Amino acid sequence: MKTNIKASLAGIVLALTLLCVGCSLKEEIYDTPVPNQVLTKESDVPVVLYGLYGAMADIFAEGGIYLPLTNGTEIVGLGSVDAERTYKYDASSNYVKSLYSRNYKVINNANSLLENLEKISFQNTANAARYRGEVNFLRAFSYFHLVRFFGKVPIVTKSTTSSGDYSAPRSSVDDVYKLVFDGFKLASATCPQANVMSTAERGRVTKGAAQALLAEAYLTYANYLDLAKRSSEAPAYYQLAKTYADSVILSGSYQLVPKYADLFDNTKENDAYKEVIFGIQYTADASAGSLGSNGASFATFFAPANRFKVCGVAPDGLASATYGITPGYMIYTHRATTKALTARSIFGWATP
Amino acid sequence: MNVKDITNTYHFNINNNATFQILNGLTANARVGLDYKRIQRNMYQPMDTRIGLASKGYAYSGEGDQLSYLSDLTLNYSNTIGKHRLNAVGGFSHQDWQLRNYASVTTGFASDQLTYYAPQSANTVQTPIGKFEKSALNSFLARIAYSYDERFLLTLTGRTDGSSRLAAGHKWATFPSVGVGWNIHNENFMKSVSSSISNLKLRGSWGVSGNQSVPIGASQYTYTYSKYSFNQSVTTGYNLSTIGNPELGWENTAQVNIGLESGFLNNRFMLNVDLYQKRTTNLLFNRAIPDYTGFSYLQTNGGSIENRGVEFEAKAVAMQKAVTWNISANLSVNRNKVLDLGGMNDLFGPIFNASMGKNQFWTIARVGNPIGVFYGYKVDGIYQTPAEVDAGPADPNKVQGGWKFLDISGPDGVKDNKITTDDMTIMGNPYPKFTYGVTNDLSFKGLSLSVFIMGSQGNDILNMYRIQTDALTVTTNPPNTTREVYNNRWTGPGTSNKYPKPLFVNNRFYQRPNNTIVEDGSFIKLKTVTLSYELPARLIKGVQKLRVYVTGTNLFVITKYTGFDPEINSYGFNSMAQGFDLGSMPQIRSYSAGVTLGF
């Protein structure tokens, strides 16, 4: 009997070892999302699209766009003297580097999502077109930042793979602007007007946002042509800027908020969207603070320390004013964050 | 109330072995092993602690499971025919690992009574953190050991390993090795000298080994989380965090080894010498890629590194009468060199902020140099006079009483009389020229003394603490400084050529890694001394053995290093972060005494 038990135990051990000869070595990932599992069908797209919006918000988060936006000298690190303030910074400055890298992070994610959209079959083709429009918008938005801050930059329209040689040349400013125009134009054709969109979708790209940014991009490019002594090419782009700005104005989707200060008041956010054409979204809900999306760090760092209810600072939160800033820039930085294109700025230059 | 912090570890280990005799000399061996470890940590910070006060009671509960499973099946064959002896093993093995962690933090308790036992009574639950990983390794292996007449030895091994961590199609690799040995002392012609040469063996080997230590998921594209709010409601989205590498495969190390073992006068004196050369190819590393890719690093294979060295080991019985005195000593010399970095010239090490206000690397792998040498600016004293400042290279930071940075190169590879990142250069080597150890064991009757001395010669250390203590800058968080630095700071021409004058700048060291904190890390250390006395057996009835001893460790060190302890390594096995002294715990000096009883 004893030997039988021994023998059967030995048999079990043998069977267990033999069992594993065929054990698979396929790697399963359990605690991290991987694209080939989470992005395979139509209903998967929003999550990755929202991630792209999140990546865009990073451009405006701490360390992102502050330096170039405020032109260096405007930043006064309180109690210290640093390279950025005294114009001693170069590409190794984290402010410069992260502005560049965070925009390209958006671009790579957009490229990857665009490629994946091609692989997915859509029941709802209007949705598919809208997604494509939004992704193109966000990619163009990043290139628009890059071309203004860095001039010639590499144009990347395919997602990064491990087999790249990673030595893309810088493309001409004209080519980058062409990509910017194309992206905004596609979005203006496929995204809905703000006034027909549900409130829950507030924050997503609209036709008006695409047209307004297109107008801004044409205007900037026309000005660039003027400065580059190519004035003969400029008028056509000034005209395009006017055309698209007029489209926004005449769409009836936007109107000015009567009191300018209300744009910065957390408690009046809903009304502000009459004027805000495209803004980086933050929640003013203090209880959502732990979710990592409360408050624009721009407002937190730059608004005076005793300022409550300022855009992007959670209602019971306090701006910290780690940095001083010339007041004029707060106007440009508008609702909730740094860069929100408002009807006011469109009207501002369209009717001088 | 005190902080409660309790960690429990439960460890289970089961091994089963079954051997089947198939034929005479041929057996099959099946083995199954299971190892399970569970770790639980519960902590509560009551409201009179700093953390507990800020969060009105802070409870942490974490648990982790680690499960590893091993099974192997081998066939063993042994036979001896005349002077031929053969042993062969072949088989298969499978190992897998599973790791799970879960931790949650709750804060805001009504009282300190319930602590972590009732997290449901807390006001706030932080998002719990979890982790779950699986990996597996399959291997086929074979080994043949053959010897002829106890004189000639041959060992052939081969293994084919498959790892789940690597990319599909690149999971498997084969690693052969050959070893030969010649027991010269067993030759006939040695018989005449066998009384003086008791052991003489020459051996040589060549083999390839593999390394697959990449993080789980390294070959795959992965997403990370990002948050965005639409209409005031926070939404989680995914965006890419790593690039998939469908060609990620094994790192290989080919090693050639030649050794000589010798023993004289019945092994009273022994000397072993080993020479080796290791060449690692298809190095697994994080290649830095340009930011326009949307990533910073690519986990990839590429490049090669060479290690060459020689090891000596000598033993002698100096006395063996009433007093016995054994001496053993070893000496290791190793040189490593980067041969290739997958087409790149430089690869930078991990990024440190190190209180300088800027994240930057301090080490570099550069073709033709050891891996992970220190990299930064060179400081050549202090600008003593305004004339010296004017004569120095263009540098926005130069000031009388401040450091004189050396102009080493420029954008075209020649000196440009400007201090820029082009002037960064290799400024130290964390690897020693040689390391050594000597053990002396003396005994007389029941009394014995053992002394172990070890040392390292020619290695440099980055004393990162000095970034804080030597910077002499006013910052928003003023650090402490040392008396040495403060008393010897520059206060006027000729007062100091080492420590600069205090400056009102936010960023320590002008955010420039530099050689002022590179120090000679050579040392000799009295590592352990043990004195013991063993009483004669059966002195006390029923007690077989009674030994009393005192031991001291790290008793003294001779070094020029100014930090706490030159025997450091803050970043363990990271070959790109050797020789860093930053937050490493100095080796403690300890004394202990004890009694060993045997019944």
XYZ file of N, CA and C in Angstrom, chain B residues 108-274:
501
model
N -8.936 60.499 7.694
C -10.093 61.189 8.254
C -10.882 60.288 9.184
N -10.301 59.957 10.332
C -10.980 59.083 11.282
C -11.626 59.919 12.398
N -12.696 59.369 12.967
C -13.373 60.085 14.050
C -12.545 60.007 15.322
N -11.871 58.891 15.522
C -11.008 58.774 16.694
C -9.850 57.860 16.316
N -8.889 57.758 17.216
C -7.733 56.905 16.962
C -7.965 55.456 17.389
N -9.187 55.146 17.806
C -9.396 53.811 18.373
C -9.359 52.690 17.339
N -10.042 52.924 16.205
C -10.277 51.806 15.297
C -9.065 51.478 14.416
N -8.281 52.499 14.102
C -7.100 52.380 13.244
C -7.444 51.631 11.956
N -6.482 50.852 11.470
C -6.686 50.210 10.161
C -7.665 49.044 10.199
N -8.161 48.738 11.392
C -9.110 47.624 11.450
C -10.458 47.992 10.841
N -10.760 49.291 10.791
C -12.070 49.690 10.263
C -11.920 50.829 9.254
N -11.358 50.524 8.091
C -11.198 51.591 7.091
C -12.537 52.182 6.664
N -13.606 51.398 6.828
C -14.926 51.908 6.420
C -15.384 53.084 7.275
N -14.711 53.291 8.430
C -15.116 54.420 9.276
C -14.400 55.713 8.878
N -13.524 55.624 7.887
C -12.772 56.817 7.474
C -13.596 57.669 6.532
N -13.238 58.941 6.479
C -13.965 59.859 5.595
C -13.530 59.722 4.147
N -12.239 59.524 3.956
C -11.699 59.563 2.603
C -10.949 58.280 2.301
N -11.238 57.741 1.157
C -10.517 56.561 0.687
C -9.726 56.999 -0.533
N -8.427 56.874 -0.473
C -7.631 57.197 -1.662
C -7.742 56.050 -2.663
N -7.573 56.376 -3.938
C -7.648 55.346 -4.966
C -6.635 54.239 -4.638
N -7.098 53.000 -4.487
C -6.160 51.926 -4.150
C -5.198 51.667 -5.315
N -4.066 51.102 -4.985
C -3.073 50.818 -6.012
C -2.876 49.311 -6.083
N -2.931 48.765 -7.258
C -2.766 47.338 -7.428
C -1.738 47.018 -8.484
N -1.256 45.800 -8.434
C -0.264 45.369 -9.418
C -0.431 43.874 -9.595
N -0.340 43.413 -10.815
C -0.401 41.981 -11.040
C 0.478 41.654 -12.232
N 1.448 40.781 -12.009
C 2.384 40.458 -13.087
C 2.643 38.967 -13.123
N 2.810 38.485 -14.340
C 3.142 37.077 -14.510
C 4.301 36.964 -15.484
N 5.188 36.047 -15.230
C 6.228 35.789 -16.223
C 6.629 34.322 -16.129
N 7.224 33.829 -17.198
C 7.578 32.409 -17.239
C 8.869 32.207 -18.001
N 9.540 31.125 -17.665
C 10.794 30.771 -18.328
C 10.777 29.262 -18.583
N 10.929 28.885 -19.822
C 11.025 27.465 -20.170
C 12.438 27.163 -20.636
N 12.953 25.999 -20.258
C 14.321 25.672 -20.672
C 14.445 24.208 -21.037
N 15.189 23.951 -22.087
C 15.656 22.597 -22.388
C 17.145 22.595 -22.128
N 17.611 21.567 -21.430
C 19.034 21.616 -21.126
C 19.686 20.243 -21.254
N 20.957 20.275 -21.557
C 21.724 19.037 -21.675
C 23.129 19.288 -21.186
N 23.684 18.301 -20.483
C 25.073 18.434 -20.035
C 25.754 17.079 -20.125
N 26.922 17.069 -20.676
C 27.701 15.838 -20.737
C 29.032 16.112 -20.060
N 29.335 15.300 -19.062
C 30.639 15.432 -18.405
C 31.395 14.124 -18.638
N 32.565 14.261 -19.160
C 33.348 13.070 -19.486
C 34.736 13.228 -18.903
N 35.227 12.148 -18.306
C 36.624 12.232 -17.868
C 37.347 10.936 -18.224
N 38.600 11.096 -18.504
C 39.403 9.944 -18.873
C 40.555 9.829 -17.894
N 40.542 8.750 -17.174
C 41.677 8.413 -16.326
C 41.958 9.488 -15.283
N 40.946 10.212 -14.871
C 41.107 11.286 -13.886
C 42.141 12.317 -14.348
N 42.431 12.284 -15.623
C 43.424 13.246 -16.120
C 42.771 14.289 -17.026
N 41.980 13.809 -17.964
C 41.376 14.739 -18.912
C 39.879 14.876 -18.635
N 39.438 16.090 -18.576
C 38.041 16.340 -18.259
C 37.412 17.170 -19.379
N 36.192 16.822 -19.718
C 35.478 17.580 -20.753
C 34.036 17.759 -20.309
N 33.559 18.947 -20.364
C 32.153 19.199 -20.040
C 31.522 19.967 -21.193
N 30.429 19.449 -21.699
C 29.686 20.131 -22.763
C 28.302 20.439 -22.222
N 27.903 21.666 -22.309
C 26.531 21.958 -21.905
C 25.848 22.777 -22.984
N 24.562 22.628 -23.026
C 23.775 23.428 -23.955
C 22.424 23.641 -23.330
N 21.933 24.839 -23.434
C 20.570 25.049 -22.963
C 19.859 25.992 -23.917
N 18.573 25.747 -24.050
C 17.750 26.619 -24.869
C 16.686 27.180 -23.953
N 16.696 28.492 -23.826
C 15.765 29.130 -22.891
C 14.736 29.953 -23.640
N 13.539 29.925 -23.137
C 12.474 30.755 -23.690
C 11.891 31.608 -22.586
N 11.810 32.910 -22.826
C 11.320 33.818 -21.800
C 10.062 34.536 -22.255
N 9.092 34.617 -21.366
C 7.844 35.313 -21.717
C 8.061 36.814 -21.834
N 9.126 37.315 -21.233
C 9.332 38.769 -21.220
C 9.758 39.328 -22.565
N 10.250 38.454 -23.431
C 10.797 38.942 -24.695
C 9.752 38.831 -25.805
N 10.065 39.469 -26.939
C 9.080 39.574 -28.014
C 8.854 38.227 -28.700
N 7.644 38.042 -29.207
C 7.314 36.819 -29.926
C 8.301 36.650 -31.076
N 8.795 35.425 -31.253
C 9.782 35.185 -32.308
C 11.205 35.417 -31.835
N 11.353 36.042 -30.676
C 12.684 36.292 -30.124
C 12.778 35.773 -28.702
N 11.792 34.942 -28.335
C 11.737 34.464 -26.956
C 12.819 33.428 -26.664
N 13.188 32.650 -27.697
C 14.075 31.518 -27.463
C 15.502 31.807 -27.908
N 16.440 31.299 -27.152
C 17.843 31.392 -27.567
C 18.599 30.211 -26.971
N 19.672 29.836 -27.662
C 20.454 28.678 -27.239
C 21.813 29.135 -26.724
N 22.210 28.551 -25.614
C 23.461 28.963 -24.974
C 24.367 27.748 -24.764
N 25.383 27.595 -25.600
C 26.294 26.461 -25.443
C 27.495 26.810 -24.570
N 28.124 25.792 -24.040
C 29.413 26.038 -23.396
C 30.257 24.775 -23.403
N 31.556 24.968 -23.384
C 32.511 23.865 -23.396
C 33.531 24.129 -22.301
N 33.817 23.108 -21.551
C 34.873 23.263 -20.553
C 35.842 22.093 -20.653
N 37.141 22.372 -20.577
C 38.123 21.286 -20.594
C 39.044 21.442 -19.393
N 39.510 20.332 -18.901
C 40.421 20.394 -17.765
C 41.490 19.322 -17.892
N 42.640 19.632 -17.342
C 43.749 18.668 -17.388
C 44.350 18.599 -15.996
N 44.166 17.443 -15.355
C 44.746 17.240 -14.027
C 46.197 16.806 -14.209
N 47.072 17.779 -14.272
C 48.478 17.488 -14.577
C 49.101 16.642 -13.468
N 48.639 16.859 -12.232
C 49.241 16.126 -11.118
C 48.964 14.622 -11.190
N 47.998 14.225 -12.024
C 47.740 12.787 -12.163
C 48.565 12.147 -13.273
N 49.354 12.923 -13.967
C 50.191 12.368 -15.031
C 51.361 11.593 -14.417
N 51.825 10.615 -15.162
C 52.938 9.795 -14.689
C 54.194 10.611 -14.433
N 54.422 11.562 -15.362
C 55.667 12.329 -15.224
C 55.684 13.235 -14.006
N 54.524 13.375 -13.350
C 54.488 14.214 -12.161
C 54.755 13.407 -10.894
N 54.746 12.089 -11.044
C 54.847 11.243 -9.846
C 56.089 11.565 -9.036
N 57.179 11.869 -9.757
C 58.440 12.104 -9.064
C 58.397 13.365 -8.202
N 57.521 14.298 -8.554
C 57.486 15.548 -7.774
C 56.209 15.662 -6.958
N 55.458 14.579 -6.871
C 54.150 14.672 -6.229
C 54.241 15.070 -4.763
N 55.394 14.849 -4.150
C 55.493 15.266 -2.750
C 55.551 16.788 -2.635
N 56.088 17.444 -3.633
C 56.114 18.906 -3.554
C 54.923 19.537 -4.292
N 54.602 19.020 -5.472
C 53.452 19.569 -6.192
C 52.285 18.614 -6.010
N 51.399 18.992 -5.140
C 50.305 18.078 -4.804
C 49.089 18.265 -5.698
N 48.949 19.424 -6.297
C 47.792 19.661 -7.158
C 48.225 20.600 -8.265
N 47.906 20.219 -9.496
C 48.197 21.110 -10.606
C 47.153 20.833 -11.671
N 46.324 21.809 -11.892
C 45.224 21.597 -12.818
C 45.105 22.812 -13.734
N 44.982 22.504 -15.007
C 44.811 23.561 -15.988
C 43.402 23.426 -16.540
N 42.693 24.505 -16.574
C 41.337 24.388 -17.130
C 41.014 25.575 -18.015
N 40.125 25.331 -18.934
C 39.721 26.398 -19.842
C 38.257 26.214 -20.184
N 37.580 27.316 -20.448
C 36.179 27.166 -20.829
C 35.768 28.297 -21.746
N 34.772 27.986 -22.506
C 34.128 28.993 -23.340
C 32.639 28.769 -23.213
N 31.890 29.831 -23.085
C 30.446 29.633 -22.970
C 29.686 30.908 -23.223
N 28.431 30.728 -23.527
C 27.563 31.871 -23.750
C 26.432 31.794 -22.736
N 26.130 32.925 -22.131
C 24.982 32.947 -21.231
C 24.050 34.074 -21.648
N 22.856 34.031 -21.131
C 21.846 34.995 -21.564
C 21.291 35.810 -20.426
N 20.702 36.927 -20.798
C 20.055 37.791 -19.814
C 18.758 38.301 -20.416
N 17.698 38.157 -19.669
C 16.386 38.589 -20.155
C 15.719 39.506 -19.144
N 16.522 40.196 -18.339
C 15.935 40.981 -17.256
C 15.418 42.328 -17.748
N 14.287 42.276 -18.394
C 13.593 43.499 -18.783
C 12.274 43.521 -18.025
N 11.696 44.708 -17.844
C 10.418 44.753 -17.129
C 9.327 43.993 -17.894
N 8.352 43.519 -17.157
C 7.193 42.885 -17.781
C 6.579 43.891 -18.758
N 6.280 43.434 -19.963
C 5.632 44.320 -20.931
C 6.622 45.151 -21.738
N 7.913 44.909 -21.561
C 8.918 45.738 -22.248
C 8.841 45.611 -23.762
N 8.329 44.484 -24.261
C 8.298 44.316 -25.718
C 6.990 44.817 -26.318
N 6.079 45.266 -25.473
C 4.754 45.634 -25.971
C 4.485 47.139 -25.855
N 3.622 47.609 -26.721
C 3.115 48.971 -26.560
C 2.230 48.979 -25.323
N 2.390 49.977 -24.484
C 1.488 50.072 -23.338
C 0.931 51.491 -23.237
N -0.215 51.550 -22.611
C -0.850 52.836 -22.345
C -0.644 53.229 -20.893
N -0.757 54.515 -20.643
C -0.838 54.976 -19.270
C -2.144 55.758 -19.147
N -2.483 56.160 -17.940
C -3.755 56.851 -17.739
C -3.552 58.354 -17.817
N -4.545 59.034 -18.324
C -4.529 60.484 -18.193
C -5.962 60.928 -17.962
N -6.090 62.063 -17.310
C -7.432 62.529 -16.927
C -7.754 63.811 -17.669
N -8.985 63.939 -18.036
C -9.434 65.182 -18.634
C -10.867 65.391 -18.209
N -11.251 66.665 -18.037
C -12.638 66.840 -17.622
C -13.478 67.379 -18.773
N -14.575 66.718 -19.002
C -15.559 67.192 -19.962
C -16.762 67.642 -19.148
N -17.147 68.878 -19.337
C -18.265 69.428 -18.592
C -18.146 69.137 -17.099
N -16.976 69.451 -16.555
C -16.735 69.347 -15.112
C -16.692 67.920 -14.580
N -16.734 66.946 -15.478
C -16.690 65.592 -14.951
C -15.398 64.931 -15.418
N -14.647 64.401 -14.448
C -13.314 63.898 -14.755
C -13.411 62.535 -15.444
N -12.763 62.430 -16.572
C -12.835 61.228 -17.391
C -11.428 60.653 -17.530
N -11.309 59.339 -17.415
C -10.004 58.703 -17.581
C -9.822 58.295 -19.029
N -8.688 58.594 -19.570
C -8.369 58.164 -20.927
C -7.023 57.471 -20.941
N -6.688 56.909 -22.066
C -5.409 56.225 -22.201
C -4.539 56.960 -23.189
N -3.263 57.080 -22.887
C -2.329 57.428 -23.948
C -1.030 56.657 -23.809
N -0.291 56.606 -24.903
C 0.834 55.685 -24.993
C 1.928 56.023 -23.996
N 2.479 54.999 -23.371
C 3.603 55.263 -22.485
C 4.881 54.551 -22.915
N 4.782 53.389 -23.549
C 6.016 52.750 -24.039
C 5.838 52.260 -25.466
N 6.944 52.212 -26.180
C 6.936 51.700 -27.548
C 7.118 50.197 -27.500
N 6.312 49.498 -28.237
C 6.523 48.066 -28.357
C 7.767 47.810 -29.182
N 8.516 46.794 -28.793
C 9.662 46.410 -29.608
C 9.507 44.954 -29.997
N 8.989 44.690 -31.214
C 8.732 43.302 -31.610
C 10.002 42.512 -31.872
N 11.158 43.136 -31.668
C 12.417 42.407 -31.871
C 13.232 42.288 -30.591
N 12.599 42.569 -29.464
C 13.341 42.531 -28.208
C 13.732 41.093 -27.867
N 15.020 40.860 -27.780
C 15.486 39.488 -27.557
C 16.522 39.402 -26.446
N 17.193 38.269 -26.394
C 18.148 37.991 -25.322
C 19.422 38.820 -25.457
N 19.960 39.178 -24.323
C 21.311 39.724 -24.270
C 22.256 38.532 -24.079
N 23.353 38.522 -24.814
C 24.274 37.387 -24.745
C 25.612 37.799 -24.167
N 26.166 36.921 -23.368
C 27.523 37.162 -22.884
C 28.369 35.940 -23.191
N 29.381 36.136 -24.017
C 30.309 35.048 -24.328
C 31.530 35.224 -23.440
N 31.902 34.163 -22.770
C 33.007 34.270 -21.822
C 34.061 33.223 -22.114
N 35.315 33.653 -22.129
C 36.440 32.727 -22.244
C 37.193 32.804 -20.930
N 37.533 31.651 -20.410
C 38.156 31.594 -19.108
C 39.328 30.610 -19.147
N 40.462 31.019 -18.646
C 41.583 30.086 -18.514
C 42.045 30.144 -17.071
N 42.195 28.981 -16.455
C 42.561 28.982 -15.044
C 43.621 27.949 -14.732
N 44.390 28.257 -13.726
C 45.393 27.309 -13.253
C 45.217 27.155 -11.755
N 45.042 25.891 -11.326
C 44.958 25.626 -9.884
C 46.226 24.910 -9.478
N 46.807 25.325 -8.384
C 48.004 24.602 -7.965
C 48.040 24.472 -6.447
N 48.623 23.372 -6.010
C 48.787 23.145 -4.581
C 50.155 22.525 -4.338
N 50.814 22.973 -3.279
C 52.168 22.495 -3.020
C 52.261 21.950 -1.613
N 53.172 21.003 -1.450
C 53.424 20.392 -0.145
C 52.115 19.957 0.508
N 51.477 19.029 -0.182
C 50.211 18.502 0.336
C 49.180 19.607 0.548
N 49.122 20.514 -0.421
C 48.186 21.632 -0.415
C 48.380 22.590 0.759
N 49.589 22.599 1.295
C 49.860 23.579 2.347
C 49.895 24.994 1.738
N 50.389 25.060 0.530
C 50.338 26.327 -0.197
C 49.493 26.135 -1.443
N 48.603 27.030 -1.705
C 47.767 26.915 -2.896
C 47.723 28.246 -3.615
N 47.705 28.161 -4.930
C 47.588 29.391 -5.715
C 46.693 29.106 -6.920
N 45.660 29.887 -7.075
C 44.784 29.777 -8.244
C 44.823 31.090 -9.013
N 44.913 30.941 -10.299
C 44.901 32.131 -11.158
C 43.840 31.928 -12.231
N 43.012 32.911 -12.421
C 41.987 32.846 -13.466
C 42.075 34.080 -14.350
